[in-house]
mmCIF file of C-alpha atoms and ligand atoms in Angstrom:
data_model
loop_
_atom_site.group_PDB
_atom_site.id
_atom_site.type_symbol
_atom_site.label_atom_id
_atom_site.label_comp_id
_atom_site.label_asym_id
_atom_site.label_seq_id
_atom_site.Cartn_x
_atom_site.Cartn_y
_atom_site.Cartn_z
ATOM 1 C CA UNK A 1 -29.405 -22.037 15.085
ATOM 2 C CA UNK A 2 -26.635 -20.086 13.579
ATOM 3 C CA UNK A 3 -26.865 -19.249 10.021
ATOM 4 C CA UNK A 4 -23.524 -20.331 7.332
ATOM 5 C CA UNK A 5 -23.080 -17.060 5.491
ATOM 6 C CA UNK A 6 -22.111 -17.751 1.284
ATOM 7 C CA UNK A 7 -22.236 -13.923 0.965
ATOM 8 C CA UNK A 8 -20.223 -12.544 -1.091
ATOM 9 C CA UNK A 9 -19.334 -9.762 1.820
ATOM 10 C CA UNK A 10 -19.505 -9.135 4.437
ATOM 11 C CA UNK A 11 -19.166 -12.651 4.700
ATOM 12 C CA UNK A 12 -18.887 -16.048 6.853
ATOM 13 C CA UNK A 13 -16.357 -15.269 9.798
ATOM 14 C CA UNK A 14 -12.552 -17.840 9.483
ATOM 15 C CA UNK A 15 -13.781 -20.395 11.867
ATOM 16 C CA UNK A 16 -10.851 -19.246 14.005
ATOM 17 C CA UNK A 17 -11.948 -15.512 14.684
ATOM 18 C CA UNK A 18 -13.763 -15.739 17.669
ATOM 19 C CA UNK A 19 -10.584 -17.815 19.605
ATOM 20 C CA UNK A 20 -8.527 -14.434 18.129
ATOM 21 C CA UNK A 21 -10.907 -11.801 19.026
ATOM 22 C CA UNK A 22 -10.900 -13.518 22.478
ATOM 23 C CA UNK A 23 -7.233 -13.489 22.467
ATOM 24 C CA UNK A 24 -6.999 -9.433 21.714
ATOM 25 C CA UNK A 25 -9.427 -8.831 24.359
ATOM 26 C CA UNK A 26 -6.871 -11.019 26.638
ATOM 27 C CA UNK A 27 -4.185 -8.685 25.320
ATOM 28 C CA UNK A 28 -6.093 -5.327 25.976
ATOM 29 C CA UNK A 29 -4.993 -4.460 21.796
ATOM 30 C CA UNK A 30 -8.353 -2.214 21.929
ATOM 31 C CA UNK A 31 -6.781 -0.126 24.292
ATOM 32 C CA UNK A 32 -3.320 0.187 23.334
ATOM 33 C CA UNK A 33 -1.288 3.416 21.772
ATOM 34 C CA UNK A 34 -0.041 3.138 17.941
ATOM 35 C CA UNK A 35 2.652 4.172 19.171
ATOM 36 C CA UNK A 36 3.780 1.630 20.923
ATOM 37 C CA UNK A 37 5.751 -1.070 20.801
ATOM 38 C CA UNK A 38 3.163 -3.329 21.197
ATOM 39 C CA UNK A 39 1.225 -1.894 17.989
ATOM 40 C CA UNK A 40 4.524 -2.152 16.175
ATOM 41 C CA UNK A 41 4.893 -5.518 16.738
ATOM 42 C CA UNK A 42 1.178 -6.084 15.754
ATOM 43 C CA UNK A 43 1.797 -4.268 12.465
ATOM 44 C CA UNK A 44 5.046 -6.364 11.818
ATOM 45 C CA UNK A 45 3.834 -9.534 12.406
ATOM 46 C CA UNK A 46 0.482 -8.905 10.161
ATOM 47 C CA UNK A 47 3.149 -7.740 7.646
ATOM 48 C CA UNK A 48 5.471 -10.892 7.782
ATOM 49 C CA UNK A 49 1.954 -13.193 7.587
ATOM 50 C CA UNK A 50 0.569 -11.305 4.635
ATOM 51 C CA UNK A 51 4.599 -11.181 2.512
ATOM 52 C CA UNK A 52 4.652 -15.242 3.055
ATOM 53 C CA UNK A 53 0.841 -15.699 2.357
ATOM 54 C CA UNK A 54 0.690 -13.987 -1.375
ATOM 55 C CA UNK A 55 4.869 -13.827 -1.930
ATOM 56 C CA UNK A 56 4.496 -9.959 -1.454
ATOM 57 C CA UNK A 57 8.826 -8.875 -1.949
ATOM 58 C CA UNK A 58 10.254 -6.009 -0.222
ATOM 59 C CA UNK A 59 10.004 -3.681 -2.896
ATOM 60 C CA UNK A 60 6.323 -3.144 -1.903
ATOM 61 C CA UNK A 61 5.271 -1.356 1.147
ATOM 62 C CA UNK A 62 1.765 -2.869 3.235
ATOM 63 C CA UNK A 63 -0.563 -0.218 4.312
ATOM 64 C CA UNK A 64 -3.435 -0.457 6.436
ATOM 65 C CA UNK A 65 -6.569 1.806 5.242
ATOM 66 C CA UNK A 66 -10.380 2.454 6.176
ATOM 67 C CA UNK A 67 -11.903 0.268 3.370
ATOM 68 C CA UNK A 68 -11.150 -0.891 -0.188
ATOM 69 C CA UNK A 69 -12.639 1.635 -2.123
ATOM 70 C CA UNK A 70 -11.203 4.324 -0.068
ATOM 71 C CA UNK A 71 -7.882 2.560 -1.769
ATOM 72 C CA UNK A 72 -9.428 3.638 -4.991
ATOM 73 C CA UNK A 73 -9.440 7.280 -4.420
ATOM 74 C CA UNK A 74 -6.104 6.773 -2.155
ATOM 75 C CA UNK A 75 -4.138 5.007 -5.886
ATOM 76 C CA UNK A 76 -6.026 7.604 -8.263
ATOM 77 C CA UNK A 77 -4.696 10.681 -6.298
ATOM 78 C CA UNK A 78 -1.195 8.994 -5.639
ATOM 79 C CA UNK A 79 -0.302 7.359 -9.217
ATOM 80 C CA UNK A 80 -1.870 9.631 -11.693
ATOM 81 C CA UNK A 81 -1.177 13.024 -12.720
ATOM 82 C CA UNK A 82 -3.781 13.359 -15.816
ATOM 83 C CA UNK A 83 -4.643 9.555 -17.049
ATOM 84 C CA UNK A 84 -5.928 6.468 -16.005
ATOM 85 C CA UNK A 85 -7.197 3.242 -17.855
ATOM 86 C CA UNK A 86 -10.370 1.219 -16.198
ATOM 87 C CA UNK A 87 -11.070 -2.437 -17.824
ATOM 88 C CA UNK A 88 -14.925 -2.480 -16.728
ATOM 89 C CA UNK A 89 -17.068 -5.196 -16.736
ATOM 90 C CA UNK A 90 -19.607 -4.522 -13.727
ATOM 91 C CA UNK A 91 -20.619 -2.750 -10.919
ATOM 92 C CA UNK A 92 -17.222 -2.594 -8.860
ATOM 93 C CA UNK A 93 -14.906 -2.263 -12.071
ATOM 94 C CA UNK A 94 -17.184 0.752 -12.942
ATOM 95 C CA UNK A 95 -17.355 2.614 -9.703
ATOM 96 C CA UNK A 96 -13.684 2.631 -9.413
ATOM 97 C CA UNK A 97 -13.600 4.214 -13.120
ATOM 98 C CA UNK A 98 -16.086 6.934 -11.528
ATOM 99 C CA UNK A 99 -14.123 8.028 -8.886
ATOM 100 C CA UNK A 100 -11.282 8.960 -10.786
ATOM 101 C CA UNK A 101 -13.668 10.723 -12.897
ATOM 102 C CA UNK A 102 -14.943 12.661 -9.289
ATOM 103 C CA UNK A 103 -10.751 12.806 -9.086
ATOM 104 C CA UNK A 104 -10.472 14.893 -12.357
ATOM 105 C CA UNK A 105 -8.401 12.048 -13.851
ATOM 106 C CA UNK A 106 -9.196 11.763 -17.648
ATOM 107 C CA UNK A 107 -9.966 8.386 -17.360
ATOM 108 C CA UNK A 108 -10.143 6.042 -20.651
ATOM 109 C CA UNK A 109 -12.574 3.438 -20.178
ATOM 110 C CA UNK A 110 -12.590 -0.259 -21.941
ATOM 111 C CA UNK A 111 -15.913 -2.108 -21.048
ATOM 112 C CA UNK A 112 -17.432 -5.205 -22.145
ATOM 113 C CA UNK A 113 -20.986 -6.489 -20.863
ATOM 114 C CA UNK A 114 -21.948 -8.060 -17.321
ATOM 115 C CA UNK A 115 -20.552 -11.528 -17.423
ATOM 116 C CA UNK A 116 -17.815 -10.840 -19.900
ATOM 117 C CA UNK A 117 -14.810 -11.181 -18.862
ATOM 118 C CA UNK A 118 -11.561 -9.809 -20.277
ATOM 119 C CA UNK A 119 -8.553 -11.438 -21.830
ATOM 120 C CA UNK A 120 -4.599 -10.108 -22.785
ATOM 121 C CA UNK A 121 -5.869 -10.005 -26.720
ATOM 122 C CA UNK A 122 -8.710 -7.419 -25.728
ATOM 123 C CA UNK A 123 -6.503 -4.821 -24.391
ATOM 124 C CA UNK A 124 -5.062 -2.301 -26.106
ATOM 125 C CA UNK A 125 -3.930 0.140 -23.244
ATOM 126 C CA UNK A 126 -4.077 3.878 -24.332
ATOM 127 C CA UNK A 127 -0.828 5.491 -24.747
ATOM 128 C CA UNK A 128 -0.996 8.517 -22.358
ATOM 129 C CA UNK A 129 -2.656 6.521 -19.783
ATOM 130 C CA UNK A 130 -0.472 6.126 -16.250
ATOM 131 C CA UNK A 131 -2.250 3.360 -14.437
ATOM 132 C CA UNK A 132 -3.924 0.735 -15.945
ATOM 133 C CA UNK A 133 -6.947 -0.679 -13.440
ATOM 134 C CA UNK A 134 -7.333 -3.927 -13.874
ATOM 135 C CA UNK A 135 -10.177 -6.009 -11.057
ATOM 136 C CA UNK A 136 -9.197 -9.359 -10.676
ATOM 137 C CA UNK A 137 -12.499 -10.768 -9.724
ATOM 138 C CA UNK A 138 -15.536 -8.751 -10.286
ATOM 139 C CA UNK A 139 -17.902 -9.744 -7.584
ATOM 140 C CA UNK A 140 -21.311 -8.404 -8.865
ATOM 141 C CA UNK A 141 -20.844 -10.862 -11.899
ATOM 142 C CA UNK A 142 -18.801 -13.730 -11.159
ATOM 143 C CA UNK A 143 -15.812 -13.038 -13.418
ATOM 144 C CA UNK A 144 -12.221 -13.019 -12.914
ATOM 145 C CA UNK A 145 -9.558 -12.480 -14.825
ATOM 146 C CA UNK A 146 -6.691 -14.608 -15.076
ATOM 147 C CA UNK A 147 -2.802 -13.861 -13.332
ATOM 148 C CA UNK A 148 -1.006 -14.467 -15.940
ATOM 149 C CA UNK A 149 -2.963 -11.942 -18.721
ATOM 150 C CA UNK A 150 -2.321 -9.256 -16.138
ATOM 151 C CA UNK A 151 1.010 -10.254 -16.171
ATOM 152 C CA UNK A 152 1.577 -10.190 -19.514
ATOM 153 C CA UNK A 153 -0.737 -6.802 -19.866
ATOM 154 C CA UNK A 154 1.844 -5.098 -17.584
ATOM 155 C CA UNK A 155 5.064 -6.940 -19.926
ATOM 156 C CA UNK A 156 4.099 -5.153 -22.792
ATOM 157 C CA UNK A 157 3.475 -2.075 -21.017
ATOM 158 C CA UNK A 158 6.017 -2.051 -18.667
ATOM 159 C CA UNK A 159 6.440 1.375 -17.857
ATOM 160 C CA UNK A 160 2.818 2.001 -16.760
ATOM 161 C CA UNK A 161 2.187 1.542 -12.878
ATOM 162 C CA UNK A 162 -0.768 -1.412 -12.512
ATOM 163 C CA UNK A 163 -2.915 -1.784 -9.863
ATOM 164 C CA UNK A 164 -4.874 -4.786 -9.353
ATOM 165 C CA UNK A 165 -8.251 -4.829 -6.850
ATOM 166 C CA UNK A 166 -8.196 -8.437 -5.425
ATOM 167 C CA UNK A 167 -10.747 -7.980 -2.954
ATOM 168 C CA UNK A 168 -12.827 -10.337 -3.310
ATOM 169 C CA UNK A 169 -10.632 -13.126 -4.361
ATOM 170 C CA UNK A 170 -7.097 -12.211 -2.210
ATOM 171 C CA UNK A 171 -5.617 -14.559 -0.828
ATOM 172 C CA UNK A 172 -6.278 -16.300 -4.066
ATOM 173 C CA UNK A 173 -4.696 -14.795 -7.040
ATOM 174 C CA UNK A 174 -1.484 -15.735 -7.564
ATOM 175 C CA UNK A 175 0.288 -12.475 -8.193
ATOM 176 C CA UNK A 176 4.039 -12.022 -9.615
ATOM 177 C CA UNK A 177 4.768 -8.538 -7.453
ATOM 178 C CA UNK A 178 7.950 -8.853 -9.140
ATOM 179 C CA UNK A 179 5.376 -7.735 -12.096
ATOM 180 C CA UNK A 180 2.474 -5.884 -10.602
ATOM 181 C CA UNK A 181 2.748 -2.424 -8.629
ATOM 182 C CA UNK A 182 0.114 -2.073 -6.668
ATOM 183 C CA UNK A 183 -2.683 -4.261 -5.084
ATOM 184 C CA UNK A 184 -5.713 -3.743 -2.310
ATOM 185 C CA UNK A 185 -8.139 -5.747 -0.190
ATOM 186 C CA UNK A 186 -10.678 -5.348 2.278
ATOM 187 C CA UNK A 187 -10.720 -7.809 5.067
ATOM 188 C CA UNK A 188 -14.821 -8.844 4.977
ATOM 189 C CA UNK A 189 -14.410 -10.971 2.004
ATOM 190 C CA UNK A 190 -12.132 -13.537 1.682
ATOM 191 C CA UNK A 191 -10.195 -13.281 4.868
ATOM 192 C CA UNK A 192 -13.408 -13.264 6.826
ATOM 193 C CA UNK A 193 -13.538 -10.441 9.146
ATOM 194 C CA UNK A 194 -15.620 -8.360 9.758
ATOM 195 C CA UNK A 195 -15.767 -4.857 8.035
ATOM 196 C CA UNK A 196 -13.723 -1.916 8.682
ATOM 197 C CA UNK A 197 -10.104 -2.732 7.051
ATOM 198 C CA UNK A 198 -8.588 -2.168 3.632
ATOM 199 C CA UNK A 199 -5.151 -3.428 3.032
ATOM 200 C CA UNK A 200 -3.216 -1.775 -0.093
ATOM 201 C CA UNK A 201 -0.164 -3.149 -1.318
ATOM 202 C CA UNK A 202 2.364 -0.499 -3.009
ATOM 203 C CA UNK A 203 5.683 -0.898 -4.750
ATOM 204 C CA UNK A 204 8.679 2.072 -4.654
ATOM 205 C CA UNK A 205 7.479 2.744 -7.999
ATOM 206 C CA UNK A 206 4.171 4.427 -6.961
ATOM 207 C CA UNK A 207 5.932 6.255 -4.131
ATOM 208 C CA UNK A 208 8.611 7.892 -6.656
ATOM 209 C CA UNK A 209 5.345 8.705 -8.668
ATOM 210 C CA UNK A 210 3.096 10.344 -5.699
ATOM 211 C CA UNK A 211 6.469 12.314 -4.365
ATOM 212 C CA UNK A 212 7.059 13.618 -7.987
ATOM 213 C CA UNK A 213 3.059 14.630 -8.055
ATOM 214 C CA UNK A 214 3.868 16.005 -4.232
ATOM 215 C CA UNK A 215 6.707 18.290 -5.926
ATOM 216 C CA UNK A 216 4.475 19.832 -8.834
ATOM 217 C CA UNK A 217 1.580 20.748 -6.169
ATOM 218 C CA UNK A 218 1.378 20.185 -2.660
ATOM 219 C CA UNK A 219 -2.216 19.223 -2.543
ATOM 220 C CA UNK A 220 -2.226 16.624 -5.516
ATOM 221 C CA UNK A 221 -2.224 13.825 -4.138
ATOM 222 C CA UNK A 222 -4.386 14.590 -0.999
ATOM 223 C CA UNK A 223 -4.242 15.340 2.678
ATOM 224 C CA UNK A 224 -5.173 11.838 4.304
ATOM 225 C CA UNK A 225 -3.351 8.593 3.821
ATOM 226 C CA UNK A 226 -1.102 9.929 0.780
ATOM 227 C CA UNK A 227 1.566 7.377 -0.153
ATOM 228 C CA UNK A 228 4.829 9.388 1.254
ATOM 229 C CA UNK A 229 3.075 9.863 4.573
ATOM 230 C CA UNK A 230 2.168 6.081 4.307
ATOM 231 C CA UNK A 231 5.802 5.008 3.724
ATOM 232 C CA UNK A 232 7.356 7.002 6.218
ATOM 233 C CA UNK A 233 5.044 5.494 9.029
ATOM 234 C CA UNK A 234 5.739 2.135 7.627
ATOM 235 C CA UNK A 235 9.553 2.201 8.151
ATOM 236 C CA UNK A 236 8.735 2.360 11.569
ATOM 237 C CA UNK A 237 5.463 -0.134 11.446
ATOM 238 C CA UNK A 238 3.413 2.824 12.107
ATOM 239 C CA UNK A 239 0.125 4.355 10.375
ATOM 240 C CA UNK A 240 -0.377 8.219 9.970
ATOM 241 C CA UNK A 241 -3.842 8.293 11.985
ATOM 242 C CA UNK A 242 -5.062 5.990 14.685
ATOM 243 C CA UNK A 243 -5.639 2.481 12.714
ATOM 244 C CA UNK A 244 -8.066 -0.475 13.408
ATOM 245 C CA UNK A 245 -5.434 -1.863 15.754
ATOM 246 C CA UNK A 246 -8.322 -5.246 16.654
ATOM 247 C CA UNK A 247 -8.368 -5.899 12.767
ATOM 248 C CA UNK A 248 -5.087 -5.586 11.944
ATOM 249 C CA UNK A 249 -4.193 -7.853 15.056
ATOM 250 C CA UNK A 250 -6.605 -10.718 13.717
ATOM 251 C CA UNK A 251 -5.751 -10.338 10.249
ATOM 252 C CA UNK A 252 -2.431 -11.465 11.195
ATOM 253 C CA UNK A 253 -3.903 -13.957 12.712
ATOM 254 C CA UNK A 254 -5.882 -15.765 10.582
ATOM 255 C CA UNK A 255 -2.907 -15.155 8.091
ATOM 256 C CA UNK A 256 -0.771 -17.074 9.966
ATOM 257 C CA UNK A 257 -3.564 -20.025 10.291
ATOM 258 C CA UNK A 258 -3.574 -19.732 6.335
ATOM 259 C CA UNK A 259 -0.327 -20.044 6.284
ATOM 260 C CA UNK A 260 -0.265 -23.254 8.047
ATOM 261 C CA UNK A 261 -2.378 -24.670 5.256
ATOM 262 C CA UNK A 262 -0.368 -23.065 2.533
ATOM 263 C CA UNK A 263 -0.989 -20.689 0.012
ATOM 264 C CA UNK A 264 -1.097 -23.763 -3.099
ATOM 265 C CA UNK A 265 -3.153 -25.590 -0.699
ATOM 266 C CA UNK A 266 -5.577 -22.861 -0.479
ATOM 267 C CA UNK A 267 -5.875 -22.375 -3.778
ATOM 268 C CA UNK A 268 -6.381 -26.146 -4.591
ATOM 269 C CA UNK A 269 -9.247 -26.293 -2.210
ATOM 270 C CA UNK A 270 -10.713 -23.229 -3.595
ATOM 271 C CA UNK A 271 -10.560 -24.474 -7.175
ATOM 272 C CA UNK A 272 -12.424 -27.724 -5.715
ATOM 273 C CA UNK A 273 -14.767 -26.209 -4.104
ATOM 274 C CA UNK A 274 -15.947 -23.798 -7.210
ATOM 275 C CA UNK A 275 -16.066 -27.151 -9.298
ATOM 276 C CA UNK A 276 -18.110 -28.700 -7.002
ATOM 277 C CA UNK A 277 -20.585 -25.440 -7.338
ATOM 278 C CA UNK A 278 -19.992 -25.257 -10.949
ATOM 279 C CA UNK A 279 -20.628 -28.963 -11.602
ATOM 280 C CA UNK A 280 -23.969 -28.719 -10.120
ATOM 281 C CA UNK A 281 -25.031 -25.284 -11.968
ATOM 282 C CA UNK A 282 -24.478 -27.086 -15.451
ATOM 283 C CA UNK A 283 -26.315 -29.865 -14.824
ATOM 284 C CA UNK A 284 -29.135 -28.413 -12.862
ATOM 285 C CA UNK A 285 -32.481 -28.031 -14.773
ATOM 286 C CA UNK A 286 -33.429 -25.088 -12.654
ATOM 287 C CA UNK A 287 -29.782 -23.348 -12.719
ATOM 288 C CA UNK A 288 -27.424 -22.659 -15.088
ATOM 289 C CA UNK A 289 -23.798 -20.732 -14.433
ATOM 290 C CA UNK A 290 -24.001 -16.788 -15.505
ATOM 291 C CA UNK A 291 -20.694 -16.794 -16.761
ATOM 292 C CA UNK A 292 -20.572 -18.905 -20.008
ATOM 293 C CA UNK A 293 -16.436 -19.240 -20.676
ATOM 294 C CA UNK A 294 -15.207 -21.314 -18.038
ATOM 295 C CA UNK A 295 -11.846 -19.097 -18.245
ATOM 296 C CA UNK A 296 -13.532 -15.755 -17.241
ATOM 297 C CA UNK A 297 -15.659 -17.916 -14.046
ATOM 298 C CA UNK A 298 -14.901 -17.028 -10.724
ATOM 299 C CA UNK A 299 -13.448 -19.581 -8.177
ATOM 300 C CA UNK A 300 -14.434 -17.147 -5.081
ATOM 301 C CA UNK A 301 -17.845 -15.753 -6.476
ATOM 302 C CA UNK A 302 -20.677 -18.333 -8.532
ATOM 303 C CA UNK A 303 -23.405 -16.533 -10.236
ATOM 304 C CA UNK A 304 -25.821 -18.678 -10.530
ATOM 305 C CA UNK A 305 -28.664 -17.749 -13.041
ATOM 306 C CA UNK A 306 -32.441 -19.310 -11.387
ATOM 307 C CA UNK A 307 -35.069 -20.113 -13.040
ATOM 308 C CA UNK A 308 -37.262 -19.904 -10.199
ATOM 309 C CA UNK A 309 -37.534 -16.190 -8.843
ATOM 310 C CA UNK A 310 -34.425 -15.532 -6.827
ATOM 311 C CA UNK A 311 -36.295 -14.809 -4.188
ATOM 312 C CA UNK A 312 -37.623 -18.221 -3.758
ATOM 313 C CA UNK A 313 -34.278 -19.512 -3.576
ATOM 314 C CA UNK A 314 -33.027 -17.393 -0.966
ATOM 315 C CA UNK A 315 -36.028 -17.749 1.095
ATOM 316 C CA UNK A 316 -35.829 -21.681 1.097
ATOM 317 C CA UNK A 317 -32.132 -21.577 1.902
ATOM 318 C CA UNK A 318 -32.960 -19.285 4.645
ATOM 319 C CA UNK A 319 -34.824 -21.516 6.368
ATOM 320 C CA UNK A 320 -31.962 -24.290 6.315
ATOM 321 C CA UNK A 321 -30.061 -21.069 7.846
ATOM 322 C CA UNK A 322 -28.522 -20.960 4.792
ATOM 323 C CA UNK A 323 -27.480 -17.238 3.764
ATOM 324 C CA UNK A 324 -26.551 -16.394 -0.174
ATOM 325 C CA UNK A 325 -26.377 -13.014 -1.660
ATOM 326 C CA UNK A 326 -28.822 -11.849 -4.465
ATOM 327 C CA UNK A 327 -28.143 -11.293 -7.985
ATOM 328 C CA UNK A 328 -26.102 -7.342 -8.389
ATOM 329 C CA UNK A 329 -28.791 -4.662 -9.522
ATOM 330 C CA UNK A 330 -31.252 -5.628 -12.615
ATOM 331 C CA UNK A 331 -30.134 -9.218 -11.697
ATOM 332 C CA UNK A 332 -31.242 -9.058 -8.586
ATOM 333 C CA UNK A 333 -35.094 -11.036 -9.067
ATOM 334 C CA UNK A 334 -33.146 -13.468 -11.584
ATOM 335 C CA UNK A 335 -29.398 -14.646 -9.985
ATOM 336 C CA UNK A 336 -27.922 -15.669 -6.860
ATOM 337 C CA UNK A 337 -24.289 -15.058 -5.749
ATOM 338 C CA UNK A 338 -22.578 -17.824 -4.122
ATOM 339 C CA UNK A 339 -19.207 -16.843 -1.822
ATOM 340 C CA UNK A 340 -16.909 -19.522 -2.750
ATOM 341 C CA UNK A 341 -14.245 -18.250 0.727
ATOM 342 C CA UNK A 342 -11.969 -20.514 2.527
ATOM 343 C CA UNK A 343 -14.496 -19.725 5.830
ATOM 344 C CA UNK A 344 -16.532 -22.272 4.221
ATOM 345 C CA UNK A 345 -15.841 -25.675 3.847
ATOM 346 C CA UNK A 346 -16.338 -28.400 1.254
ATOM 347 C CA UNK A 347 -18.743 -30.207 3.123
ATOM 348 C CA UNK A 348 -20.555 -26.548 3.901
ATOM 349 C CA UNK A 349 -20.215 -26.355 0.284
ATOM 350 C CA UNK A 350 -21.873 -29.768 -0.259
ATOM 351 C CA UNK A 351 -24.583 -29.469 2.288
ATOM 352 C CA UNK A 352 -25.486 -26.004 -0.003
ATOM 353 C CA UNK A 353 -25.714 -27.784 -2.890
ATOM 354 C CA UNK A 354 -27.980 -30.255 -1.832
ATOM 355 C CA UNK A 355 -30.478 -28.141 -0.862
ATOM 356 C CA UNK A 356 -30.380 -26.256 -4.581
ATOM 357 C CA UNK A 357 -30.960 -29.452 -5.760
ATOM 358 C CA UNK A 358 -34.228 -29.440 -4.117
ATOM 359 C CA UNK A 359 -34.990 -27.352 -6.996
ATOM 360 C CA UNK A 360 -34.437 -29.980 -9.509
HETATM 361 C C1 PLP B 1 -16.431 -5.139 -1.936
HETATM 362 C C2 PLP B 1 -15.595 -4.659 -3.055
HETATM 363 C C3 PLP B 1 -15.014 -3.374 -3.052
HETATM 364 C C4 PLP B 1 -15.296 -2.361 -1.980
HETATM 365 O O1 PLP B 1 -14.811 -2.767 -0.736
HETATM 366 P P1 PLP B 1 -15.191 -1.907 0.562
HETATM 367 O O2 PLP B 1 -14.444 -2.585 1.650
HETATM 368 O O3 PLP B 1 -16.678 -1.991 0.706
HETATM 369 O O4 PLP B 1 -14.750 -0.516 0.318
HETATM 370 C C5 PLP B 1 -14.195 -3.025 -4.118
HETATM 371 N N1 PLP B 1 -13.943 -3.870 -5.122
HETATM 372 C C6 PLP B 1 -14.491 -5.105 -5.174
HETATM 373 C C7 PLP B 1 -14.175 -6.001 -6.322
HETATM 374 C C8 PLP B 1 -15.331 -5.538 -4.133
HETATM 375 O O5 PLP B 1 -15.857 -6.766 -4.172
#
C-alpha cells in the first residue's frame, strides 16, 4: 500500500513526477553536457515556467543551487558587507541568522516566541543593516507572514536589499518582485520533488552589490556560486558547475502543469484546503491549532497541538499509511505538522481529517 506523505519535506511527490522522470529518462537528460544546447533549453524553459508561475520580471536573474540553505550562506556573502537584519521566530528563521553570524556579518536579530508571528508595526529595521531577512512561512511553527507587510517593510526601507525564504510555501506567496530583491526555494517542499535543488531568485540590485563587495576584496563574497559568476552563466542559460540537470528538467515540468491550473487557482485551493484543516483543529476536543492569530497561520504548514502524545497520533495514521511530520524540537512529544502542498488533494486532505477525528 503506498503511504500519502503530509510532511512538511521532503514531502508527497506532484502526482505528475513519475510520467516526467519517465520522460527525462526517454530524453537521456541524465547524461547530457551543460553545455549543450539541450541543457540550455532545459534551463530556459524551467525559467519561462517559474517567471509566469510567481510573476518573477526580468530584472531578476533565476539560479539553480545545491539546497536552500546553501542560498543562505550564498545571499549573506553576496549582499552584505558588515550588516544584516534576521526577523526570527523558530528554528529555520534562526539558523539562517546563525550562519551569517559563522559569515562574520554583524547580524541584528528581532525575535519573538515559537508561534508568534510578525507583523509591519513590529519592525523597526536597524539603520546600518543591508539586508533585511524576512521567512515567509516558518515551517517548524506554522507561521507565515503576510505579502503585503513585507511589502510595505521594504516601502519604508527602500534602499535596503530584502530577501525573502519562501521555501516552504513558494509557489504560494504572492510576491510584488517589482518590490522584493531576492527570493529562494528548495524543490522538496511545495513543488514536490525530491531533494537536491535550491532555486534563488536575484534582482540587478544584489548583483551591483556582490560586484561592488568583489571590487573591495576578491574573496568576499566567496569562491562557489557567487552572484557575478551566477549572472554571467545565466545570460547564456548556463550554471558555473555541473547542475542537477534531472531536477531542473522536472521542475519545469511540474511548473508548467501548475501553470495550467493557474497561479490564483492554486492559491484558492490552498487557502481551502488549510480551512478545511483549520476548521477541524478548533473544534476538535483532542486538537487545537498552535498558532492562535489566524493572520500569522500557515496555509502550507498546520501545527496542530495533541492532546494525546504525538506519538500516538502518528502511529495510528501510520497504519492508514498516513505519513505527518512531528512537532519541531521540544514540541516534538506534544504537536504534529501537517503539509498543506498542492501534491495533496482536498479529498487526501479530507480522508486525513477523518481519521484525526478518530480522536474525538
Ligand atoms: C526546509 C527549509 C529550509 C532548508 O532547505 P534545504 O533544502 O534543506 O536546505 C530553509 N528554510 C525553510 C523555511 C525551510 O522550510
Amino acid at each position: 500500500m503506498k503511504k500519502t506523505f503530509f510532511t512538511a519535506g521532503p514531502a508527497e511527490l506532484y502526482p505528475t513526477f513519475e510520467a516526467h522522470l519517465r520522460s527525462a529518462m526517454d530524453e537521456q537528460v541524465g547524461s547530457i553536457s551543460h553545455r549543450s544546447q539541450q541543457f540550455r533549453d532545459i534551463y530556459k524553459h524551467t525559467d519561462e515556467q517559474l517567471r509566469a508561475l510567481m510573476n518573477i520580471p526580468a530584472s531578476h536573474g533565476i539560479f539553480f543551487l545545491g539546497s536552500a540553505s546553501e542560498i543562505w550562506e550564498r545571499v549573506l556573502l553576496n549582499c552584505v558587507e558588515h550588516e544584516s537584519f534576521h526577523l526570527v521566530n523558530g528554528s529555520f528563521s534562526r539558523k539562517f541568522y546563525e550562519y551569517a553570524q559563522s559569515t562574520h556579518k554583524y547580524a541584528h536579530i528581532l525575535e519573538k516566541s515559537f508561534g508568534q508571528g510578525f507583523s509591519y508595526n513590529d519592525v523597526e529595521i536597524p539603520e546600518y543593516a543591508e539586508l533585511v531577512c524576512l521567512t515567509h512561512n516558518e515551517t517548524s511553527a506554522g507561521v507565515q507572514m503576510r505579502e503585503a507587510d513585507m511589502h510595505k517593510l521594504k516601502r519604508s526601507n527602500a534602499k535596503k536589499l530584502f530577501v525573502v525564504d519562501m521555501v516552504s510555501s513558494a509557489p504560494y506567496p504572492d510576491l510584488d518582485f517589482k518590490v522584493i530583491d531576492s527570493a529562494f526555494f528548495s524543490v522538496q517542499k511545495a513543488f514536490g520533488l525530491p531533494a537536491g535543488l535550491g532555486v534563488w531568485i536575484a534582482n540587478d540590485k544584489c548583483l551591483e552589490k556582490a560586484e561592488r563587495l568583489q571590487k573591495y576584496d576578491d574573496t568576499h563574497i566567496g569562491a562557489h556560486h557567487n552572484l557575478p559568476t551566477l549572472w554571467k552563466n545565466y545570460q547564456k542559460f548556463e550554471t558555473p558547475a555541473t547542475p542537477n540537470v534531472l531536477a531542473i528538467y522536472i521542475l519545469g515540468k511540474i511548473a508548467a502543469d501548475l501553470n495550467k491550473i493557474g497561479a490564483g487557482k492554486l492559491r484558492k485551493e490552498t487557502d481551502s484546503k488549510a480551512k478545511i484543516l483549520y476548521k477541524f483543529l478548533e473544534n476538535s476536543t483532542n486538537f487545537d491549532p498552535f498558532v492562535t492569530s489566524p493572520e500569522h497561520r500557515s496555509a502550507t504548514v498546520v501545527v496542530a497541538n495533541t492532546k494525546v502524545p504525538a506519538a500516538e497520533v502518528m502511529a495510528a495514521l501510520k497504519k492508514q499509511n498516513l505519513v505527518v511530520s512531528s512537532g519541531y524540537g521540544a514540541f516534538k512529544d506534544s504537536q504534529i505538522r501537517i503539509a498543506n502542498f498542492p501534491a495533496t488533494s482536498s479529498e487526501q486532505v479530507e480522508g486525513l481529517v477523518a481519521e484525526l477525528a478518530k480522536f474525538g
